[in-house]
mmCIF file of C-alpha atoms in Angstrom:
data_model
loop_
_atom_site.group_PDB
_atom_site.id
_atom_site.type_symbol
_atom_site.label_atom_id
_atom_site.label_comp_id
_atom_site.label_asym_id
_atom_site.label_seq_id
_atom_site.Cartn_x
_atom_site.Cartn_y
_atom_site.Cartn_z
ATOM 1 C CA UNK A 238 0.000 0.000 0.000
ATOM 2 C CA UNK A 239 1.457 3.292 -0.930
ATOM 3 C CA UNK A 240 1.721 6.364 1.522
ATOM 4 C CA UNK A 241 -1.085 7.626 -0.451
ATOM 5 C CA UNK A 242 -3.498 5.228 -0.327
ATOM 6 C CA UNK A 243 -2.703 4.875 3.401
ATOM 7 C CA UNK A 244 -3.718 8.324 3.793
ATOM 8 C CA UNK A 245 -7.062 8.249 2.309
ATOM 9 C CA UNK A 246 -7.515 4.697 4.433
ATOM 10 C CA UNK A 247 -6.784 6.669 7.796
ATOM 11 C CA UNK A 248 -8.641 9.810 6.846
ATOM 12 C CA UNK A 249 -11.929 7.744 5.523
ATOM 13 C CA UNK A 250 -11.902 5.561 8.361
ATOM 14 C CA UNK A 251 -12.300 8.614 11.068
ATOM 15 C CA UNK A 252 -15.228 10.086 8.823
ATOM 16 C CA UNK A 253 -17.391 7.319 7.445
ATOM 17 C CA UNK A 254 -19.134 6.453 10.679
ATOM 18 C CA UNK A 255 -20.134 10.197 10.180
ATOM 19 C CA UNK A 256 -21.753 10.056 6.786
ATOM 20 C CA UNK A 257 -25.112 8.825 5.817
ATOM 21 C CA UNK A 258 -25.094 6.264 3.403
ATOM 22 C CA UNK A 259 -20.949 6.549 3.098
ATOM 23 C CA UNK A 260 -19.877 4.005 0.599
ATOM 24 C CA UNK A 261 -16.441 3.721 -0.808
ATOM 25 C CA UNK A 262 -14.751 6.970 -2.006
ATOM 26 C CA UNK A 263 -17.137 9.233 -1.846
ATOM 27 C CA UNK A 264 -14.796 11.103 0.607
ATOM 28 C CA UNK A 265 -11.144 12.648 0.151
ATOM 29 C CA UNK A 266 -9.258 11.716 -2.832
ATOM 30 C CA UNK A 267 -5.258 11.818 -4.091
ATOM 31 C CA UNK A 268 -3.279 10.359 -6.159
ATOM 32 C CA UNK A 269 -1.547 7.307 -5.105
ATOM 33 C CA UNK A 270 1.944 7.830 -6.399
ATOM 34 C CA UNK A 271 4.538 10.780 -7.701
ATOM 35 C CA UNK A 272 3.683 9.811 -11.165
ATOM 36 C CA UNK A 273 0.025 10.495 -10.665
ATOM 37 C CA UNK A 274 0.734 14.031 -8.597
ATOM 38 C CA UNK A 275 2.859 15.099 -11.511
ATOM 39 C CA UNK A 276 0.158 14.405 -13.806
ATOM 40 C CA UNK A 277 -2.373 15.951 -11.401
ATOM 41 C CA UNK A 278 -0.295 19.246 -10.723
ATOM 42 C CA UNK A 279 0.699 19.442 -14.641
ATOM 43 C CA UNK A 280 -3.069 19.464 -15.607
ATOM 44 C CA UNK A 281 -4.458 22.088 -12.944
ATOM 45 C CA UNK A 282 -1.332 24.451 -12.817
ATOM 46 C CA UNK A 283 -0.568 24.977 -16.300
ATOM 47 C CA UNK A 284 3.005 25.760 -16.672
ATOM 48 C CA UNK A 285 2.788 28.125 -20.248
ATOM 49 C CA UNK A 286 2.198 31.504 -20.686
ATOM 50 C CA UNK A 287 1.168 33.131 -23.788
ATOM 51 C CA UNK A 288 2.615 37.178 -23.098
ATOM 52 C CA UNK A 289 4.972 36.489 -25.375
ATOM 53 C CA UNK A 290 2.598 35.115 -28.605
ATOM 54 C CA UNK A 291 0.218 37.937 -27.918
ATOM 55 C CA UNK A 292 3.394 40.826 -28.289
ATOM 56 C CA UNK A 293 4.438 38.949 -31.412
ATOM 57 C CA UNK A 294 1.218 38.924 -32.984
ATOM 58 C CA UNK A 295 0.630 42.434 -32.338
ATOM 59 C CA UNK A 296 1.889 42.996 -36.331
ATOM 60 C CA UNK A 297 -0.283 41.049 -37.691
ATOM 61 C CA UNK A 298 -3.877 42.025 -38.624
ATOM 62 C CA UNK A 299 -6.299 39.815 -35.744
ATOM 63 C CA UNK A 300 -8.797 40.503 -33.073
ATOM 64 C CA UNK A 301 -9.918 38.243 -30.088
ATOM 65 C CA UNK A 302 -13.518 37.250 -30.293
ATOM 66 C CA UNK A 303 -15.807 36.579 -27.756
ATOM 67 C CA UNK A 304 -12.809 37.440 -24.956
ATOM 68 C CA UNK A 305 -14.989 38.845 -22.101
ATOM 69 C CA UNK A 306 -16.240 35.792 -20.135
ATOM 70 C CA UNK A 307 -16.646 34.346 -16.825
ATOM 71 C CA UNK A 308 -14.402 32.164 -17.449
ATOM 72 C CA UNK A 309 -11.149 34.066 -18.762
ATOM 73 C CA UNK A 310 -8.313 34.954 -16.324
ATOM 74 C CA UNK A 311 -7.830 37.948 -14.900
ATOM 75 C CA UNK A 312 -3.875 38.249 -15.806
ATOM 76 C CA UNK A 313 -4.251 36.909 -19.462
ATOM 77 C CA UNK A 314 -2.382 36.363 -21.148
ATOM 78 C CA UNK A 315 -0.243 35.594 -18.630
ATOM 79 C CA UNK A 316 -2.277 32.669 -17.370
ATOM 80 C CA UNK A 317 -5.106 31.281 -19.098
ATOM 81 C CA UNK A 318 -8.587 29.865 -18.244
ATOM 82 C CA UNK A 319 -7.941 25.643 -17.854
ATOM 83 C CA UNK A 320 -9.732 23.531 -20.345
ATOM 84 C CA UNK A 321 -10.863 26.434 -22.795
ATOM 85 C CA UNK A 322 -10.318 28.467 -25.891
ATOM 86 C CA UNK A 323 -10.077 31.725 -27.327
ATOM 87 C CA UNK A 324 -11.208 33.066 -30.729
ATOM 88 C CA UNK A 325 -9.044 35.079 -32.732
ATOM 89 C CA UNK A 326 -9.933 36.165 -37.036
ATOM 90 C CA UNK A 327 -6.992 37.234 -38.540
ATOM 91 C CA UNK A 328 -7.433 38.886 -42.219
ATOM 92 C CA UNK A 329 -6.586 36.699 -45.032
ATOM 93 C CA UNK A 330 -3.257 37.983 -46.041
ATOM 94 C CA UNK A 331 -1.873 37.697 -42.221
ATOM 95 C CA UNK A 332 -4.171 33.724 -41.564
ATOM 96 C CA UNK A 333 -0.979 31.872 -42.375
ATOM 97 C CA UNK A 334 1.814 34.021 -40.719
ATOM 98 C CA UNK A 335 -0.186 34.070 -38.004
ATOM 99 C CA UNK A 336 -1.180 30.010 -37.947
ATOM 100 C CA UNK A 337 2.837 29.323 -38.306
ATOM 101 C CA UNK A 338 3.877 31.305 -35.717
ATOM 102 C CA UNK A 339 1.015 30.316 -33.432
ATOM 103 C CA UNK A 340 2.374 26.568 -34.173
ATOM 104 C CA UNK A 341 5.844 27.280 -33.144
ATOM 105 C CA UNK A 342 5.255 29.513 -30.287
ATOM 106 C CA UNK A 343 3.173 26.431 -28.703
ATOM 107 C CA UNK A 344 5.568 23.885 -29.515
ATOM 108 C CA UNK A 345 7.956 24.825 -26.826
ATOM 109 C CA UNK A 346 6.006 24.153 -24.126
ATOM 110 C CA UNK A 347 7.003 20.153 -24.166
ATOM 111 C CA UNK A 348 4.605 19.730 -20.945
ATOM 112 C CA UNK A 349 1.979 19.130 -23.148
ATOM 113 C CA UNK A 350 1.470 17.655 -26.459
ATOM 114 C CA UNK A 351 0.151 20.399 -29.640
ATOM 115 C CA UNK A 352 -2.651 18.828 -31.707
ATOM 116 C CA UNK A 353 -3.879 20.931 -34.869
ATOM 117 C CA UNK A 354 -7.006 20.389 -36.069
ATOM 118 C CA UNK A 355 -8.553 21.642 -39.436
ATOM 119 C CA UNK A 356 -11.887 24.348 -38.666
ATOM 120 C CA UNK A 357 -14.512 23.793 -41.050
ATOM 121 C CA UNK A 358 -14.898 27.704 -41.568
ATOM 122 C CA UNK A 359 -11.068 28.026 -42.546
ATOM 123 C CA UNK A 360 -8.975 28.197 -40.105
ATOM 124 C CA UNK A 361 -7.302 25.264 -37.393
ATOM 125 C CA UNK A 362 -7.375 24.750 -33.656
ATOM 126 C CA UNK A 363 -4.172 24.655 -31.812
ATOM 127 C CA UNK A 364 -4.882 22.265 -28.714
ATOM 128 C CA UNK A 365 -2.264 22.069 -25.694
ATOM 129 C CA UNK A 366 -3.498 18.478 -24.366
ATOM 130 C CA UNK A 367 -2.276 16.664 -21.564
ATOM 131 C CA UNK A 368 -2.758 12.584 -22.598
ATOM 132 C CA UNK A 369 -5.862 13.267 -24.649
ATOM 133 C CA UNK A 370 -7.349 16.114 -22.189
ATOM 134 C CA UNK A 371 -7.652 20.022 -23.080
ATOM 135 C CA UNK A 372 -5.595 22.127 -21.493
ATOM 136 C CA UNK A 373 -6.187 25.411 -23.639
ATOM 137 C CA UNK A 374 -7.383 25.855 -27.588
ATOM 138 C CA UNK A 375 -6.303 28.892 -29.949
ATOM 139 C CA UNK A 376 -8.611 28.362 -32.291
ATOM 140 C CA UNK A 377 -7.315 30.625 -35.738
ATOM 141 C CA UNK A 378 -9.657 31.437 -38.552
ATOM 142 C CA UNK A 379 -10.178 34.089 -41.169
ATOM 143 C CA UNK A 380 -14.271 33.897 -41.230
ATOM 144 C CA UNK A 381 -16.779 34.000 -38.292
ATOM 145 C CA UNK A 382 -19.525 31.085 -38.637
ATOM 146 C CA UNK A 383 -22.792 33.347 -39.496
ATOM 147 C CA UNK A 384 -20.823 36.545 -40.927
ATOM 148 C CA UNK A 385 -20.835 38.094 -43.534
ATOM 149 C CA UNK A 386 -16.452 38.585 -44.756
ATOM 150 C CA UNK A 387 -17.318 42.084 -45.418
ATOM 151 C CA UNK A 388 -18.329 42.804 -41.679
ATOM 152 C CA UNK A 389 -15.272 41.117 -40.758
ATOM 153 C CA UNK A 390 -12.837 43.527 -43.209
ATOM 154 C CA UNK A 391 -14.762 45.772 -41.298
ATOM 155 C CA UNK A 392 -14.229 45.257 -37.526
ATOM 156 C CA UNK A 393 -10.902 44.382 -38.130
ATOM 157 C CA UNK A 394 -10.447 47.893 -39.251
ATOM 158 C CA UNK A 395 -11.859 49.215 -36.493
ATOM 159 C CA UNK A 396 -10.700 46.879 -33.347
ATOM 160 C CA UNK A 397 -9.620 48.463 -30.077
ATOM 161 C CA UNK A 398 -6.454 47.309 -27.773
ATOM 162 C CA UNK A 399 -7.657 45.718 -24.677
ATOM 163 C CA UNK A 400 -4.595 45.422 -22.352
ATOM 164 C CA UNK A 401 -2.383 43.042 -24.383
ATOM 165 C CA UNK A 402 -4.817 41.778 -26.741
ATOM 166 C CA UNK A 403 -6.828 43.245 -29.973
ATOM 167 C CA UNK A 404 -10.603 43.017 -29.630
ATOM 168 C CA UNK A 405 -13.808 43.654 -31.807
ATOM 169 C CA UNK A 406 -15.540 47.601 -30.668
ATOM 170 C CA UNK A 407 -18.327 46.807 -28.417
ATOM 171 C CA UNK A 408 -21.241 47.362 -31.088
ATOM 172 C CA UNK A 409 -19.422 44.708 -33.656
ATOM 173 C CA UNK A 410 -18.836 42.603 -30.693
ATOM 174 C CA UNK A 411 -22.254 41.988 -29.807
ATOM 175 C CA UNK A 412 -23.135 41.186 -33.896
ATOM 176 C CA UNK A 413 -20.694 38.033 -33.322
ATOM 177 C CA UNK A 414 -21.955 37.320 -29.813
ATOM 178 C CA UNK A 415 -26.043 37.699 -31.938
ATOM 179 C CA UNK A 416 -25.038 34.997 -34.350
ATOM 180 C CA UNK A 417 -23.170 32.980 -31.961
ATOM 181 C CA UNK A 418 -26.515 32.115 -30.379
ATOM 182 C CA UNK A 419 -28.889 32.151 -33.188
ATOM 183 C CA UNK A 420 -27.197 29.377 -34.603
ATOM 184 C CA UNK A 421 -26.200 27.350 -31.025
ATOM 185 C CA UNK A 422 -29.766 28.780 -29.102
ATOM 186 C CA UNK A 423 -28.339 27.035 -26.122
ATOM 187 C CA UNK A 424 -25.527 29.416 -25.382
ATOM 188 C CA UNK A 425 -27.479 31.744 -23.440
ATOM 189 C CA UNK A 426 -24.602 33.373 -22.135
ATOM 190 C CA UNK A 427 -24.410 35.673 -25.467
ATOM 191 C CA UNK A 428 -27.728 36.999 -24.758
ATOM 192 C CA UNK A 429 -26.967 37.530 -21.103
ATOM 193 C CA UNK A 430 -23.837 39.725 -22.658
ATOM 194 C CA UNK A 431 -26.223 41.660 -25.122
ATOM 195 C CA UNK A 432 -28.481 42.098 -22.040
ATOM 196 C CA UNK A 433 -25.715 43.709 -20.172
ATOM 197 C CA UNK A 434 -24.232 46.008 -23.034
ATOM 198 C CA UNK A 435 -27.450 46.947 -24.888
ATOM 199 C CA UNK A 436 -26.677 50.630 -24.867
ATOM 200 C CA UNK A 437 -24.635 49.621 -27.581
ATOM 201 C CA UNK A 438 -26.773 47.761 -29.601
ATOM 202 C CA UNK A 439 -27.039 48.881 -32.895
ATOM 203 C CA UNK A 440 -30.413 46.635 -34.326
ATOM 204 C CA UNK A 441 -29.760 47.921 -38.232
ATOM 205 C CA UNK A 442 -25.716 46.879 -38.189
ATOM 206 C CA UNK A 443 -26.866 43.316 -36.589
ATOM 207 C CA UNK A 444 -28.950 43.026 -39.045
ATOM 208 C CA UNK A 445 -26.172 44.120 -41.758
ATOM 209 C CA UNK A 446 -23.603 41.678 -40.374
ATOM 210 C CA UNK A 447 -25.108 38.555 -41.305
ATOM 211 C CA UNK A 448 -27.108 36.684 -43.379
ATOM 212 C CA UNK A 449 -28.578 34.190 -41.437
ATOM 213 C CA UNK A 450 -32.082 35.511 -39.520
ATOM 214 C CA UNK A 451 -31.267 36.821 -36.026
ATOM 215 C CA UNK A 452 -34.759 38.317 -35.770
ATOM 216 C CA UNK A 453 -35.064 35.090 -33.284
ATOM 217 C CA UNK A 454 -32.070 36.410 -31.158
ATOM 218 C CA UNK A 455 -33.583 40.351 -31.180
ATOM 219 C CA UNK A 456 -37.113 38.547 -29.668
ATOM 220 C CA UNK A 457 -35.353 36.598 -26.981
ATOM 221 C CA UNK A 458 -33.440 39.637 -25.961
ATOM 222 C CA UNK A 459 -36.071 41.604 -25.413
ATOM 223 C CA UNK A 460 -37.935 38.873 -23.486
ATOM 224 C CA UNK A 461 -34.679 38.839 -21.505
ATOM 225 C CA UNK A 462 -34.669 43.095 -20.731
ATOM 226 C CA UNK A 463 -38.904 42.756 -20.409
ATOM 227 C CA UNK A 464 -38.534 45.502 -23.112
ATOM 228 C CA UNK A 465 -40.912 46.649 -25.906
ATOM 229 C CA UNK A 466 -40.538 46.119 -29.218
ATOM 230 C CA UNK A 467 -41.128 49.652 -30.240
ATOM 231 C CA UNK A 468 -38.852 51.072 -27.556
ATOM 232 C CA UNK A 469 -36.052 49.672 -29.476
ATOM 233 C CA UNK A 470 -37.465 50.890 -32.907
ATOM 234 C CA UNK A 471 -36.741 46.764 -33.907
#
């Protein structure tokens, strides 16, 4: 028996009596061995920081999607949210400097193996996995799934610098976060965003950025806000 599971033995044993309906493991759990605490500590402390990839990047033509969640750290790049992703669209004459540099900048961090997957919009996902498991996802592309390429020409134009990252202006940022969830209506978290940033929302350039139907996405957020219809001249 290793120190480890000696440990969870002595610890279980002074708690079970306390526990209704305690059955085996349900309480206090660690690895057995130093190989599985490496493996533990390398896939909840990630050891890579992207400051670096972001100031190289900075002169090439890209903006960061979708970056304001609850889930992103508040030091990125300097740390990054476990088991996520980040969206950047780079303009088509800067997609493959971008994608090779993005491919060697991840390469050094021999922690973790580098998958690259093909997008079906074009572009590739650059996965950091640990044996299979997601530690973080760049995922690179020239064209936004529901937008139109001329609205992206555009907002690339006019992105903003938010600390050391390029971002969308708020009022392009909510058209991607609009057809974001009229094509996946389950990620309600896009409409909670529009909810919270609707001073901003500009109904005729939603409309202009896409060419799928968002009048869906315009309903549900004003069933969200308990606005009328007419208040937002929609």
């Amino acid at each position: 028996m290793t120190q480890g599971e000696e440990l969870k033995r002595i610890i279980r044993n002074c708690y079970k009596d306390k526990i209704e309906n305690y059955f085996s493991d349900i309480i206090f759990h660690t690895a057995d061995n130093a190989v599985q605490s490496r493996f533990i500590y390398r896939l909840f402390y990630p050891s890579f920081n992207l400051t670096g990839y972001f100031n190289e990047i900075k002169k090439y033509n890209y903006m960061v999607i979708k970056y304001e969640t609850e889930n992103m750290t508040k030091d990125f790049p300097k740390t990054a949210p476990f088991s996520k992703d980040i969206d950047i669209i780079c303009s088509k004459d800067d997609y493959e400097k971008t994608a090779e540099y993005t491919e060697n900048y991840l390469k050094q961090f021999n922690d973790y193996e580098l998958r690259i997957i093909n997008s079906g919009v074009k572009g590739k996902k650059f996965r950091l996995e640990l044996n299979g498991f997601l530690i973080f996802q760049i995922d690179l592309r020239t064209e936004a799934e529901g937008i139109k390429n001329s609205f992206i020409e555009a907002c690339l134009a006019s992105k903003i610098e938010k600390g050391a990252v390029f971002i969308p202006d708020i009022k392009h940022e909510l058209c991607f976060r609009a057809a974001e969830a009229a094509i996946y209506p389950d990620k309600k978290h896009h409409l909670k965003y529009i909810a919270g940033h609707s001073e901003f929302l500009d109904f005729e350039l939603l409309k202009s950025s896409s060419d799928i139907n968002t009048e869906a996405v315009i309903k549900e957020y004003i069933q969200l806000n308990n606005l009328q219809e007419k208040k937002l001249n929609v």
